[in-house]
Amino acid sequence: MPEQTEAEWTKAELDELHRVGEIRVAGSRKDGSLRTLTIVWHVVVDGVLYTRSVHGDEGQWYRGVLRQLRGAISWNGQTRDVAFMHDDSRDDAIDAAYFEKYGRGSSSQAITSAVARATTLRVDPAGATPEA
């Protein structure tokens, strides 16, 4: 097995991210400072962390993330610098993961709507090079 680099999620991080109900996410400004951390729902699918904006492209945090495609996430007292990348390649699996994690209530229906699906972001540790 290849050595884990700093720019990869560890298995422990992914397991913990899978278990926690919410993360906080913030985009970076041009000067490198972070915008306001905002609570979002997220899922881990096949070892990759994904999140969406329930308000679609009108979500403030989402618009902030898109400006630099860099930022940070925070969960359980940990903070990690991350890179964001639009990724609609796994939307059906991501929908299924949201339903499995959060149930089938109105909030899950909203996060799996066409409006939210259009904002699917892959979240990788900063410095990581996502696989094609």
PDB file of C-alpha atoms in Angstrom:
ATOM      1  CA  MET A   1       0.000   0.000   0.000  1.00  0.00           C
ATOM      2  CA  PRO A   2       1.408   3.459  -0.880  1.00  0.00           C
ATOM      3  CA  GLU A   3       2.458   5.706   1.964  1.00  0.00           C
ATOM      4  CA  GLN A   4      -0.241   8.156   3.068  1.00  0.00           C
ATOM      5  CA  THR A   5       0.703  11.723   2.163  1.00  0.00           C
ATOM      6  CA  GLU A   6      -0.470  14.850   3.903  1.00  0.00           C
ATOM      7  CA  ALA A   7      -2.664  15.680   0.905  1.00  0.00           C
ATOM      8  CA  GLU A   8      -4.862  12.579   1.213  1.00  0.00           C
ATOM      9  CA  TRP A   9      -7.696  11.749   3.545  1.00  0.00           C
ATOM     10  CA  THR A  10      -6.728   9.085   6.024  1.00  0.00           C
ATOM     11  CA  LYS A  11      -9.039   6.134   6.533  1.00  0.00           C
ATOM     12  CA  ALA A  12      -9.665   7.397  10.073  1.00  0.00           C
ATOM     13  CA  GLU A  13     -10.662  10.849   8.759  1.00  0.00           C
ATOM     14  CA  LEU A  14     -13.019   9.380   6.163  1.00  0.00           C
ATOM     15  CA  ASP A  15     -14.573   7.052   8.743  1.00  0.00           C
ATOM     16  CA  GLU A  16     -15.105   9.962  11.116  1.00  0.00           C
ATOM     17  CA  LEU A  17     -16.467  12.197   8.348  1.00  0.00           C
ATOM     18  CA  HIS A  18     -18.852   9.418   7.389  1.00  0.00           C
ATOM     19  CA  ARG A  19     -20.132   9.224  10.974  1.00  0.00           C
ATOM     20  CA  VAL A  20     -20.545  12.931  11.778  1.00  0.00           C
ATOM     21  CA  GLY A  21     -23.837  14.523  10.828  1.00  0.00           C
ATOM     22  CA  GLU A  22     -22.538  17.898   9.729  1.00  0.00           C
ATOM     23  CA  ILE A  23     -19.352  19.655   8.780  1.00  0.00           C
ATOM     24  CA  ARG A  24     -18.574  23.326   8.554  1.00  0.00           C
ATOM     25  CA  VAL A  25     -17.207  24.651   5.282  1.00  0.00           C
ATOM     26  CA  ALA A  26     -15.700  27.977   4.223  1.00  0.00           C
ATOM     27  CA  GLY A  27     -14.172  29.234   1.020  1.00  0.00           C
ATOM     28  CA  SER A  28     -10.917  31.183   0.903  1.00  0.00           C
ATOM     29  CA  ARG A  29     -10.674  34.823  -0.011  1.00  0.00           C
ATOM     30  CA  LYS A  30      -7.979  36.083  -2.400  1.00  0.00           C
ATOM     31  CA  ASP A  31      -5.796  37.043   0.573  1.00  0.00           C
ATOM     32  CA  GLY A  32      -6.044  33.468   1.933  1.00  0.00           C
ATOM     33  CA  SER A  33      -8.319  34.268   4.861  1.00  0.00           C
ATOM     34  CA  LEU A  34     -11.433  32.170   5.281  1.00  0.00           C
ATOM     35  CA  ARG A  35     -14.995  33.232   4.770  1.00  0.00           C
ATOM     36  CA  THR A  36     -17.508  32.365   7.510  1.00  0.00           C
ATOM     37  CA  LEU A  37     -17.750  28.664   8.314  1.00  0.00           C
ATOM     38  CA  THR A  38     -21.209  27.344   7.415  1.00  0.00           C
ATOM     39  CA  ILE A  39     -22.820  24.073   8.475  1.00  0.00           C
ATOM     40  CA  VAL A  40     -23.507  21.705   5.562  1.00  0.00           C
ATOM     41  CA  TRP A  41     -24.471  18.098   5.039  1.00  0.00           C
ATOM     42  CA  HIS A  42     -21.945  15.832   3.371  1.00  0.00           C
ATOM     43  CA  VAL A  43     -21.392  12.223   2.378  1.00  0.00           C
ATOM     44  CA  VAL A  44     -18.464   9.926   1.719  1.00  0.00           C
ATOM     45  CA  VAL A  45     -18.837   7.792  -1.414  1.00  0.00           C
ATOM     46  CA  ASP A  46     -16.118   5.307  -2.354  1.00  0.00           C
ATOM     47  CA  GLY A  47     -13.514   7.114  -0.271  1.00  0.00           C
ATOM     48  CA  VAL A  48     -14.352  10.580  -1.602  1.00  0.00           C
ATOM     49  CA  LEU A  49     -15.975  13.413   0.374  1.00  0.00           C
ATOM     50  CA  TYR A  50     -18.828  15.294  -1.316  1.00  0.00           C
ATOM     51  CA  THR A  51     -21.067  18.176  -0.339  1.00  0.00           C
ATOM     52  CA  ARG A  52     -23.822  20.217  -1.973  1.00  0.00           C
ATOM     53  CA  SER A  53     -25.618  23.499  -1.478  1.00  0.00           C
ATOM     54  CA  VAL A  54     -29.226  22.881  -0.498  1.00  0.00           C
ATOM     55  CA  HIS A  55     -29.987  26.351  -1.921  1.00  0.00           C
ATOM     56  CA  GLY A  56     -28.281  25.579  -5.213  1.00  0.00           C
ATOM     57  CA  ASP A  57     -26.024  28.230  -6.681  1.00  0.00           C
ATOM     58  CA  GLU A  58     -27.748  30.859  -4.522  1.00  0.00           C
ATOM     59  CA  GLY A  59     -26.131  29.456  -1.365  1.00  0.00           C
ATOM     60  CA  GLN A  60     -23.747  32.026   0.111  1.00  0.00           C
ATOM     61  CA  TRP A  61     -21.144  29.472   1.208  1.00  0.00           C
ATOM     62  CA  TYR A  62     -21.257  27.818  -2.217  1.00  0.00           C
ATOM     63  CA  ARG A  63     -20.690  31.110  -4.049  1.00  0.00           C
ATOM     64  CA  GLY A  64     -17.803  31.864  -1.697  1.00  0.00           C
ATOM     65  CA  VAL A  65     -16.212  28.478  -2.369  1.00  0.00           C
ATOM     66  CA  LEU A  66     -16.492  28.916  -6.143  1.00  0.00           C
ATOM     67  CA  ARG A  67     -14.410  32.101  -6.102  1.00  0.00           C
ATOM     68  CA  GLN A  68     -11.128  30.329  -5.258  1.00  0.00           C
ATOM     69  CA  LEU A  69     -12.085  26.618  -5.123  1.00  0.00           C
ATOM     70  CA  ARG A  70     -10.030  26.513  -1.925  1.00  0.00           C
ATOM     71  CA  GLY A  71     -11.000  26.734   1.692  1.00  0.00           C
ATOM     72  CA  ALA A  72     -11.373  24.633   4.804  1.00  0.00           C
ATOM     73  CA  ILE A  73     -13.715  22.231   6.492  1.00  0.00           C
ATOM     74  CA  SER A  74     -14.141  21.701  10.196  1.00  0.00           C
ATOM     75  CA  TRP A  75     -15.618  18.773  12.125  1.00  0.00           C
ATOM     76  CA  ASN A  76     -15.293  17.462  15.676  1.00  0.00           C
ATOM     77  CA  GLY A  77     -12.669  20.049  16.587  1.00  0.00           C
ATOM     78  CA  GLN A  78     -10.515  19.342  13.532  1.00  0.00           C
ATOM     79  CA  THR A  79      -9.930  21.721  10.635  1.00  0.00           C
ATOM     80  CA  ARG A  80      -8.459  20.762   7.290  1.00  0.00           C
ATOM     81  CA  ASP A  81      -7.500  22.938   4.318  1.00  0.00           C
ATOM     82  CA  VAL A  82      -9.272  21.627   1.237  1.00  0.00           C
ATOM     83  CA  ALA A  83      -9.721  22.060  -2.493  1.00  0.00           C
ATOM     84  CA  PHE A  84     -13.170  21.930  -4.074  1.00  0.00           C
ATOM     85  CA  MET A  85     -13.995  20.620  -7.521  1.00  0.00           C
ATOM     86  CA  HIS A  86     -17.372  20.442  -9.239  1.00  0.00           C
ATOM     87  CA  ASP A  87     -18.078  16.752  -9.828  1.00  0.00           C
ATOM     88  CA  ASP A  88     -21.372  15.420 -11.133  1.00  0.00           C
ATOM     89  CA  SER A  89     -19.959  12.020 -12.095  1.00  0.00           C
ATOM     90  CA  ARG A  90     -21.416  10.207  -9.060  1.00  0.00           C
ATOM     91  CA  ASP A  91     -24.686  12.048  -8.473  1.00  0.00           C
ATOM     92  CA  ASP A  92     -26.875   8.929  -8.232  1.00  0.00           C
ATOM     93  CA  ALA A  93     -24.527   7.282  -5.715  1.00  0.00           C
ATOM     94  CA  ILE A  94     -24.289  10.571  -3.799  1.00  0.00           C
ATOM     95  CA  ASP A  95     -28.100  10.819  -3.668  1.00  0.00           C
ATOM     96  CA  ALA A  96     -28.272   7.255  -2.320  1.00  0.00           C
ATOM     97  CA  ALA A  97     -25.636   8.082   0.298  1.00  0.00           C
ATOM     98  CA  TYR A  98     -27.564  11.184   1.422  1.00  0.00           C
ATOM     99  CA  PHE A  99     -30.756   9.128   1.807  1.00  0.00           C
ATOM    100  CA  GLU A 100     -28.903   6.401   3.698  1.00  0.00           C
ATOM    101  CA  LYS A 101     -27.218   8.875   6.031  1.00  0.00           C
ATOM    102  CA  TYR A 102     -30.008  11.389   6.614  1.00  0.00           C
ATOM    103  CA  GLY A 103     -33.223   9.477   5.840  1.00  0.00           C
ATOM    104  CA  ARG A 104     -35.882  10.387   3.289  1.00  0.00           C
ATOM    105  CA  GLY A 105     -37.379  13.494   4.901  1.00  0.00           C
ATOM    106  CA  SER A 106     -37.893  16.875   3.289  1.00  0.00           C
ATOM    107  CA  SER A 107     -34.310  17.993   3.977  1.00  0.00           C
ATOM    108  CA  SER A 108     -32.939  14.940   2.178  1.00  0.00           C
ATOM    109  CA  GLN A 109     -35.329  15.557  -0.683  1.00  0.00           C
ATOM    110  CA  ALA A 110     -33.984  19.114  -0.919  1.00  0.00           C
ATOM    111  CA  ILE A 111     -30.295  18.083  -0.897  1.00  0.00           C
ATOM    112  CA  THR A 112     -30.984  15.562  -3.682  1.00  0.00           C
ATOM    113  CA  SER A 113     -33.082  17.928  -5.831  1.00  0.00           C
ATOM    114  CA  ALA A 114     -31.930  19.004  -9.287  1.00  0.00           C
ATOM    115  CA  VAL A 115     -31.059  22.450  -7.884  1.00  0.00           C
ATOM    116  CA  ALA A 116     -28.766  20.967  -5.223  1.00  0.00           C
ATOM    117  CA  ARG A 117     -27.340  18.268  -7.516  1.00  0.00           C
ATOM    118  CA  ALA A 118     -26.069  21.020  -9.814  1.00  0.00           C
ATOM    119  CA  THR A 119     -23.754  22.122  -6.975  1.00  0.00           C
ATOM    120  CA  THR A 120     -22.124  18.775  -6.161  1.00  0.00           C
ATOM    121  CA  LEU A 121     -18.583  19.428  -4.970  1.00  0.00           C
ATOM    122  CA  ARG A 122     -15.823  16.930  -4.410  1.00  0.00           C
ATOM    123  CA  VAL A 123     -13.794  17.951  -1.353  1.00  0.00           C
ATOM    124  CA  ASP A 124     -10.127  16.934  -1.342  1.00  0.00           C
ATOM    125  CA  PRO A 125      -7.396  17.805   1.139  1.00  0.00           C
ATOM    126  CA  ALA A 126      -5.442  20.829  -0.097  1.00  0.00           C
ATOM    127  CA  GLY A 127      -2.579  19.791  -2.292  1.00  0.00           C
ATOM    128  CA  ALA A 128      -4.298  16.594  -3.421  1.00  0.00           C
ATOM    129  CA  THR A 129      -4.522  15.830  -7.109  1.00  0.00           C
ATOM    130  CA  PRO A 130      -7.923  14.235  -7.737  1.00  0.00           C
ATOM    131  CA  GLU A 131      -7.973  11.145  -9.907  1.00  0.00           C
ATOM    132  CA  ALA A 132      -9.659  11.749 -13.246  1.00  0.00           C
TER     133      ALA A 132
END
